[in-house]
mmCIF file of C-alpha atoms in Angstrom:
data_model
loop_
_atom_site.group_PDB
_atom_site.id
_atom_site.type_symbol
_atom_site.label_atom_id
_atom_site.label_comp_id
_atom_site.label_asym_id
_atom_site.label_seq_id
_atom_site.Cartn_x
_atom_site.Cartn_y
_atom_site.Cartn_z
ATOM 1 C CA MET A 232 0.000 0.000 0.000
ATOM 2 C CA ASN A 233 3.050 2.241 -0.299
ATOM 3 C CA GLY A 234 3.045 3.227 3.358
ATOM 4 C CA PRO A 235 0.261 4.015 5.851
ATOM 5 C CA GLY A 236 -2.351 6.293 4.360
ATOM 6 C CA ARG A 237 -0.425 7.423 1.292
ATOM 7 C CA ALA A 238 -2.534 5.268 -1.032
ATOM 8 C CA ILE A 239 -5.872 6.561 0.318
ATOM 9 C CA THR A 240 -7.896 9.354 -1.261
ATOM 10 C CA GLU A 241 -11.363 10.780 -0.664
ATOM 11 C CA VAL A 242 -13.713 10.439 -3.635
ATOM 12 C CA ARG A 243 -16.986 12.071 -4.671
ATOM 13 C CA GLY A 244 -19.119 12.870 -7.692
ATOM 14 C CA GLY A 245 -18.344 10.989 -10.879
ATOM 15 C CA ASP A 246 -15.555 9.020 -9.210
ATOM 16 C CA MET A 247 -18.236 7.145 -7.241
ATOM 17 C CA ALA A 248 -20.108 5.676 -10.214
ATOM 18 C CA ASP A 249 -19.019 2.115 -9.367
ATOM 19 C CA TRP A 250 -19.095 2.508 -5.578
ATOM 20 C CA ASP A 251 -21.931 0.073 -4.810
ATOM 21 C CA GLN A 252 -20.612 -2.449 -7.306
ATOM 22 C CA ARG A 253 -17.345 -2.597 -5.362
ATOM 23 C CA ALA A 254 -18.580 -2.045 -1.796
ATOM 24 C CA VAL A 255 -21.970 -3.809 -1.784
ATOM 25 C CA HIS A 256 -22.291 -6.269 -4.656
ATOM 26 C CA ALA A 257 -18.722 -7.621 -4.668
ATOM 27 C CA PRO A 258 -18.085 -10.870 -2.729
ATOM 28 C CA GLY A 259 -18.282 -10.112 0.979
ATOM 29 C CA GLY A 260 -19.860 -6.697 0.320
ATOM 30 C CA HIS A 261 -22.212 -5.127 2.852
ATOM 31 C CA VAL A 262 -25.146 -2.735 2.528
ATOM 32 C CA PHE A 263 -23.744 -0.624 5.401
ATOM 33 C CA GLN A 264 -20.952 0.378 3.004
ATOM 34 C CA SER A 265 -23.441 1.567 0.355
ATOM 35 C CA ARG A 266 -24.058 5.057 -0.968
ATOM 36 C CA ALA A 267 -27.656 4.798 0.254
ATOM 37 C CA PHE A 268 -26.491 4.104 3.816
ATOM 38 C CA GLY A 269 -24.041 6.991 3.654
ATOM 39 C CA ALA A 270 -26.684 9.400 2.357
ATOM 40 C CA PHE A 271 -29.136 8.359 5.063
ATOM 41 C CA GLN A 272 -26.559 8.719 7.836
ATOM 42 C CA ALA A 273 -25.677 12.167 6.523
ATOM 43 C CA ARG A 274 -29.325 13.127 7.052
ATOM 44 C CA MET A 275 -29.033 11.746 10.599
ATOM 45 C CA GLY A 276 -26.169 14.127 11.382
ATOM 46 C CA TRP A 277 -23.024 12.129 10.536
ATOM 47 C CA ARG A 278 -20.201 13.495 8.415
ATOM 48 C CA VAL A 279 -19.659 10.919 5.682
ATOM 49 C CA ARG A 280 -16.402 10.192 3.894
ATOM 50 C CA TYR A 281 -16.124 7.922 0.852
ATOM 51 C CA VAL A 282 -12.471 6.914 0.581
ATOM 52 C CA ARG A 283 -10.620 4.635 -1.794
ATOM 53 C CA PHE A 284 -7.287 2.854 -1.774
ATOM 54 C CA ALA A 285 -5.046 3.067 -4.845
ATOM 55 C CA ASP A 286 -6.238 -0.369 -6.022
ATOM 56 C CA GLY A 287 -9.887 0.822 -5.982
ATOM 57 C CA PHE A 288 -10.858 -0.752 -2.638
ATOM 58 C CA PRO A 289 -13.681 1.453 -1.226
ATOM 59 C CA VAL A 290 -14.440 2.261 2.420
ATOM 60 C CA LEU A 291 -17.320 4.339 3.800
ATOM 61 C CA VAL A 292 -16.492 6.177 7.036
ATOM 62 C CA LEU A 293 -18.935 7.951 9.367
ATOM 63 C CA GLU A 294 -17.641 10.723 11.635
ATOM 64 C CA ARG A 295 -19.088 12.724 14.524
ATOM 65 C CA ARG A 296 -17.585 15.783 16.187
ATOM 66 C CA TRP A 297 -17.111 15.556 19.945
ATOM 67 C CA PRO A 298 -18.842 18.378 21.793
ATOM 68 C CA TRP A 299 -16.749 20.784 23.917
ATOM 69 C CA ILE A 300 -13.382 19.024 23.482
ATOM 70 C CA GLY A 301 -13.346 19.108 19.657
ATOM 71 C CA GLY A 302 -12.038 16.512 17.258
ATOM 72 C CA PHE A 303 -13.894 13.560 15.788
ATOM 73 C CA SER A 304 -14.681 9.927 16.352
ATOM 74 C CA ALA A 305 -15.124 7.647 13.334
ATOM 75 C CA TYR A 306 -17.102 4.486 12.676
ATOM 76 C CA ILE A 307 -16.479 2.183 9.706
ATOM 77 C CA PRO A 308 -19.774 0.239 9.510
ATOM 78 C CA ARG A 309 -19.120 -3.436 8.726
ATOM 79 C CA GLY A 310 -15.891 -2.434 7.053
ATOM 80 C CA PRO A 311 -13.352 -2.448 5.632
ATOM 81 C CA VAL A 312 -15.340 -5.177 3.842
ATOM 82 C CA PRO A 313 -13.378 -8.407 4.400
ATOM 83 C CA THR A 314 -12.901 -9.653 0.845
ATOM 84 C CA GLU A 315 -9.260 -10.539 1.427
ATOM 85 C CA SER A 316 -7.111 -12.397 3.943
ATOM 86 C CA PRO A 317 -7.323 -11.341 7.614
ATOM 87 C CA GLU A 318 -3.812 -9.933 7.273
ATOM 88 C CA ALA A 319 -4.738 -7.743 4.305
ATOM 89 C CA SER A 320 -7.975 -6.559 5.959
ATOM 90 C CA ALA A 321 -6.131 -5.658 9.157
ATOM 91 C CA ALA A 322 -3.479 -3.774 7.180
ATOM 92 C CA ARG A 323 -6.158 -1.724 5.418
ATOM 93 C CA LEU A 324 -7.814 -0.802 8.724
ATOM 94 C CA VAL A 325 -4.500 0.243 10.253
ATOM 95 C CA ALA A 326 -3.627 2.349 7.187
ATOM 96 C CA LEU A 327 -7.070 3.955 7.169
ATOM 97 C CA THR A 328 -6.806 4.746 10.896
ATOM 98 C CA THR A 329 -3.507 6.538 10.280
ATOM 99 C CA TRP A 330 -5.099 8.481 7.429
ATOM 100 C CA LEU A 331 -8.065 9.506 9.588
ATOM 101 C CA ALA A 332 -5.852 10.480 12.532
ATOM 102 C CA ALA A 333 -4.076 12.967 10.277
ATOM 103 C CA ARG A 334 -7.491 14.567 9.661
ATOM 104 C CA GLY A 335 -8.528 15.127 13.260
ATOM 105 C CA VAL A 336 -10.042 11.749 14.151
ATOM 106 C CA ALA A 337 -9.070 10.584 17.640
ATOM 107 C CA VAL A 338 -10.970 7.275 17.907
ATOM 108 C CA VAL A 339 -11.838 4.735 15.183
ATOM 109 C CA ALA A 340 -14.360 1.903 15.600
ATOM 110 C CA ALA A 341 -14.846 -0.872 13.034
ATOM 111 C CA ASP A 342 -16.915 -4.059 13.005
ATOM 112 C CA PRO A 343 -16.233 -6.095 9.841
ATOM 113 C CA GLU A 344 -17.655 -9.608 9.850
ATOM 114 C CA VAL A 345 -14.396 -11.517 10.296
ATOM 115 C CA GLY A 346 -14.166 -14.856 12.075
ATOM 116 C CA ALA A 347 -12.859 -14.637 15.638
ATOM 117 C CA ALA A 348 -10.765 -17.768 15.068
ATOM 118 C CA THR A 349 -8.674 -16.052 12.369
ATOM 119 C CA ALA A 350 -5.507 -14.016 12.910
ATOM 120 C CA TYR A 351 -7.516 -10.786 12.613
ATOM 121 C CA PRO A 352 -8.171 -10.082 16.347
ATOM 122 C CA GLY A 353 -4.520 -10.580 17.265
ATOM 123 C CA LEU A 354 -3.326 -8.359 14.437
ATOM 124 C CA LEU A 355 -5.597 -5.542 15.600
ATOM 125 C CA ARG A 356 -4.548 -5.912 19.237
ATOM 126 C CA SER A 357 -0.926 -5.614 18.205
ATOM 127 C CA ALA A 358 -1.819 -2.406 16.342
ATOM 128 C CA GLY A 359 -3.385 -0.876 19.468
ATOM 129 C CA PHE A 360 -7.078 -1.700 18.942
ATOM 130 C CA ARG A 361 -9.190 -3.162 21.734
ATOM 131 C CA PRO A 362 -12.622 -4.859 21.769
ATOM 132 C CA ILE A 363 -15.773 -2.839 22.511
ATOM 133 C CA GLU A 364 -19.468 -3.688 22.565
ATOM 134 C CA GLU A 365 -20.852 -4.469 19.106
ATOM 135 C CA ILE A 366 -22.194 -1.322 17.428
ATOM 136 C CA GLN A 367 -24.396 -3.273 14.993
ATOM 137 C CA PRO A 368 -25.039 -6.497 16.969
ATOM 138 C CA SER A 369 -25.032 -9.815 15.142
ATOM 139 C CA ARG A 370 -26.584 -12.173 17.681
ATOM 140 C CA HIS A 371 -26.984 -15.337 15.650
ATOM 141 C CA ARG A 372 -25.403 -16.236 12.364
ATOM 142 C CA MET A 373 -25.991 -19.298 10.207
ATOM 143 C CA ARG A 374 -25.138 -19.715 6.557
ATOM 144 C CA LEU A 375 -27.026 -21.966 4.174
ATOM 145 C CA PRO A 376 -25.752 -22.233 0.564
ATOM 146 C CA LEU A 377 -28.669 -22.164 -1.907
ATOM 147 C CA ARG A 378 -26.955 -21.964 -5.283
ATOM 148 C CA GLY A 379 -27.762 -25.024 -7.383
ATOM 149 C CA LEU A 380 -30.033 -26.592 -4.743
ATOM 150 C CA GLY A 381 -33.688 -27.530 -5.157
ATOM 151 C CA GLU A 382 -36.326 -27.182 -2.455
ATOM 152 C CA GLU A 383 -35.946 -30.712 -1.104
ATOM 153 C CA ALA A 384 -32.175 -30.411 -0.858
ATOM 154 C CA VAL A 385 -32.527 -27.139 1.054
ATOM 155 C CA PHE A 386 -35.069 -28.707 3.386
ATOM 156 C CA GLN A 387 -32.551 -31.362 4.387
ATOM 157 C CA GLY A 388 -30.570 -28.601 6.088
ATOM 158 C CA ILE A 389 -33.581 -27.535 8.186
ATOM 159 C CA ALA A 390 -34.645 -29.156 11.451
ATOM 160 C CA LYS A 391 -37.569 -31.572 11.190
ATOM 161 C CA SER A 392 -39.788 -29.526 13.537
ATOM 162 C CA THR A 393 -39.201 -26.419 11.425
ATOM 163 C CA ARG A 394 -40.037 -28.295 8.218
ATOM 164 C CA GLN A 395 -43.313 -29.387 9.809
ATOM 165 C CA ARG A 396 -44.228 -25.808 10.732
ATOM 166 C CA ILE A 397 -43.466 -24.653 7.186
ATOM 167 C CA ARG A 398 -45.656 -27.365 5.645
ATOM 168 C CA ARG A 399 -48.469 -26.573 8.060
ATOM 169 C CA ALA A 400 -48.259 -22.872 7.206
ATOM 170 C CA GLU A 401 -48.310 -23.662 3.471
ATOM 171 C CA ALA A 402 -51.526 -25.633 3.939
ATOM 172 C CA SER A 403 -53.254 -22.809 5.847
ATOM 173 C CA ASP A 404 -54.760 -19.532 4.625
ATOM 174 C CA LEU A 405 -51.463 -17.755 5.268
ATOM 175 C CA GLN A 406 -50.264 -15.537 2.405
ATOM 176 C CA ILE A 407 -46.739 -14.199 1.833
ATOM 177 C CA ALA A 408 -46.212 -10.912 -0.005
ATOM 178 C CA THR A 409 -42.771 -10.051 -1.336
ATOM 179 C CA LEU A 410 -42.204 -6.312 -1.323
ATOM 180 C CA ALA A 411 -38.857 -5.951 -3.084
ATOM 181 C CA ALA A 412 -39.872 -2.589 -4.540
ATOM 182 C CA PRO A 413 -40.744 0.373 -2.289
ATOM 183 C CA PRO A 414 -44.197 -0.316 -0.828
ATOM 184 C CA ALA A 415 -46.526 2.183 0.766
ATOM 185 C CA LYS A 416 -44.913 3.661 3.866
ATOM 186 C CA GLY A 417 -47.601 2.046 5.982
ATOM 187 C CA ALA A 418 -46.218 -1.451 5.325
ATOM 188 C CA LEU A 419 -42.871 -0.614 6.915
ATOM 189 C CA ASP A 420 -44.550 1.305 9.728
ATOM 190 C CA GLU A 421 -46.619 -1.814 10.383
ATOM 191 C CA PHE A 422 -43.495 -3.950 10.482
ATOM 192 C CA TYR A 423 -41.846 -1.502 12.900
ATOM 193 C CA ASP A 424 -44.833 -1.936 15.249
ATOM 194 C CA LEU A 425 -44.395 -5.733 15.102
ATOM 195 C CA LEU A 426 -40.682 -5.329 15.785
ATOM 196 C CA ARG A 427 -41.249 -3.076 18.789
ATOM 197 C CA GLY A 428 -43.755 -5.583 20.152
ATOM 198 C CA THR A 429 -41.233 -8.405 19.763
ATOM 199 C CA GLY A 430 -38.587 -6.317 21.507
ATOM 200 C CA ASP A 431 -40.929 -5.530 24.396
ATOM 201 C CA ARG A 432 -41.605 -9.247 24.894
ATOM 202 C CA ARG A 433 -37.937 -10.227 24.757
ATOM 203 C CA GLY A 434 -36.544 -7.314 26.727
ATOM 204 C CA PHE A 435 -34.607 -5.304 24.149
ATOM 205 C CA THR A 436 -35.204 -1.902 22.602
ATOM 206 C CA PHE A 437 -34.954 -0.278 19.177
ATOM 207 C CA GLY A 438 -34.216 3.188 17.869
ATOM 208 C CA SER A 439 -36.809 5.680 16.751
ATOM 209 C CA ARG A 440 -39.379 5.003 14.046
ATOM 210 C CA ALA A 441 -37.889 7.775 11.899
ATOM 211 C CA GLU A 442 -34.428 6.198 12.095
ATOM 212 C CA PHE A 443 -35.489 2.627 11.349
ATOM 213 C CA VAL A 444 -38.275 3.183 8.822
ATOM 214 C CA GLY A 445 -36.315 5.948 7.111
ATOM 215 C CA TRP A 446 -33.335 3.681 6.533
ATOM 216 C CA TRP A 447 -35.515 0.759 5.358
ATOM 217 C CA GLU A 448 -37.158 3.006 2.781
ATOM 218 C CA ALA A 449 -33.768 4.237 1.554
ATOM 219 C CA ALA A 450 -32.482 0.660 1.288
ATOM 220 C CA LEU A 451 -35.599 -0.395 -0.639
ATOM 221 C CA ASP A 452 -35.150 2.504 -3.046
ATOM 222 C CA ALA A 453 -31.557 1.380 -3.661
ATOM 223 C CA GLY A 454 -32.572 -2.254 -4.225
ATOM 224 C CA HIS A 455 -30.694 -3.495 -1.155
ATOM 225 C CA LEU A 456 -33.684 -4.605 0.945
ATOM 226 C CA ILE A 457 -36.505 -7.150 0.635
ATOM 227 C CA HIS A 458 -39.575 -7.021 2.853
ATOM 228 C CA LEU A 459 -41.655 -10.186 3.323
ATOM 229 C CA ALA A 460 -45.043 -9.907 5.032
ATOM 230 C CA ALA A 461 -47.194 -12.833 6.198
ATOM 231 C CA SER A 462 -50.930 -12.192 6.493
ATOM 232 C CA THR A 463 -54.312 -13.914 6.672
ATOM 233 C CA PRO A 464 -57.681 -12.629 5.443
ATOM 234 C CA ALA A 465 -59.046 -12.575 8.989
ATOM 235 C CA LEU A 466 -56.072 -11.243 10.968
ATOM 236 C CA GLY A 467 -54.185 -9.078 8.488
ATOM 237 C CA THR A 468 -50.392 -8.944 8.840
ATOM 238 C CA ILE A 469 -49.141 -11.286 11.545
ATOM 239 C CA ALA A 470 -45.407 -11.571 10.777
ATOM 240 C CA GLY A 471 -42.671 -9.927 8.779
ATOM 241 C CA LEU A 472 -39.075 -10.372 7.712
ATOM 242 C CA LEU A 473 -36.491 -7.919 6.375
ATOM 243 C CA LEU A 474 -33.546 -9.145 4.303
ATOM 244 C CA TYR A 475 -30.467 -7.424 2.895
ATOM 245 C CA ARG A 476 -29.315 -8.279 -0.628
ATOM 246 C CA HIS A 477 -25.536 -7.827 -0.826
ATOM 247 C CA GLY A 478 -22.244 -9.582 -1.513
ATOM 248 C CA GLY A 479 -23.804 -12.524 -3.361
ATOM 249 C CA ARG A 480 -25.964 -13.425 -0.366
ATOM 250 C CA ILE A 481 -29.266 -12.578 1.306
ATOM 251 C CA SER A 482 -28.967 -11.772 5.027
ATOM 252 C CA THR A 483 -31.678 -11.630 7.657
ATOM 253 C CA VAL A 484 -32.010 -8.156 9.159
ATOM 254 C CA HIS A 485 -35.045 -8.297 11.440
ATOM 255 C CA SER A 486 -37.961 -10.650 11.986
ATOM 256 C CA ALA A 487 -41.071 -10.069 14.070
ATOM 257 C CA ASP A 488 -44.526 -11.519 14.607
ATOM 258 C CA ASP A 489 -47.788 -11.071 16.475
ATOM 259 C CA ALA A 490 -47.513 -13.416 19.458
ATOM 260 C CA ALA A 491 -51.296 -13.753 19.721
ATOM 261 C CA SER A 492 -51.460 -15.422 16.301
ATOM 262 C CA ARG A 493 -48.888 -18.148 16.994
ATOM 263 C CA ALA A 494 -51.309 -20.771 18.233
ATOM 264 C CA GLU A 495 -53.284 -20.679 14.992
ATOM 265 C CA HIS A 496 -50.324 -19.932 12.680
ATOM 266 C CA PRO A 497 -47.154 -21.316 14.312
ATOM 267 C CA GLY A 498 -45.200 -21.416 11.040
ATOM 268 C CA ALA A 499 -45.612 -17.808 9.866
ATOM 269 C CA LEU A 500 -42.014 -16.745 10.541
ATOM 270 C CA HIS A 501 -40.570 -20.046 9.368
#
C-alpha cells in the first residue's frame, strides 16, 4: 500500500459511479458500506467520507464531532469489507486509521464480519485496537448455501420440527407478499410496530421510528432490501421479515410476529 495512508484518497461525484458495485455487490460486500447508507446517515447528522485505496478498494467512514473538546470519532460500519485475507484486511484498517488520525479523528471503531478464530483479532490488538461492545449487533449467524439446490435439498438442512411448521403454514390460509420494490410507507410502519412488540416481549429496545423506517425506505429505493409480510384474510399482517441483498448473499435483518397469532399460525415466521 506504499506506506500508511499514502494510497488513500477521498472520492466524490463521478468518481463514485461504481461505488456500490465494489462495496456492496462484490463478494463479501455489505449494505452498510453503500451510498444509500451513507446518504441516510448524513441526514441523521453524521459526516460521511467515501475513501478509496489506490487499487480501488472502497471504504465508507462515518464521523461525529465531539462536543466541547473538539475533534472527531469515526465508525467504519461493517468495514473495511473483508474480501481478502485477515492480514490484508487488518493492514487496510491500520492504514485507514492513520489516514483519519491525520485529519482530526481521535478514535476509530470498526466491526467487519471476520471470524474470531482467524488471525484478525490478534493483528488488531498488536496495532493498538481493543474490543468494545458491538455497534451493529449480530446475535446469531448461520449460513445456508442455496446456489444449485432444489427445495428438497434445502429442506434437508432444516430441522424436522421447522419443516413441519413450514408445511403446516403452506396448507393454511397464510399468504406471503414479497415487497422488493418500495411499498406504501404504511407497510414498513406496520413492520416496525411488530418489531417493537417483539422487543418488548424479549426485553430489548430499538431506535426511533424515523431512524429505522427511514433507513428501510432508503435501502428499498436502492434495491438493497426485501420485505416479506405474512398475512391472513381474517387477521391481516401477523409476521414480517427484512432481508439485505448484498455480496452474493441474502442476510436476515429483522424478523417479528404477532404473538397472539402463533397458536393458529405457528409457522408464519418459518
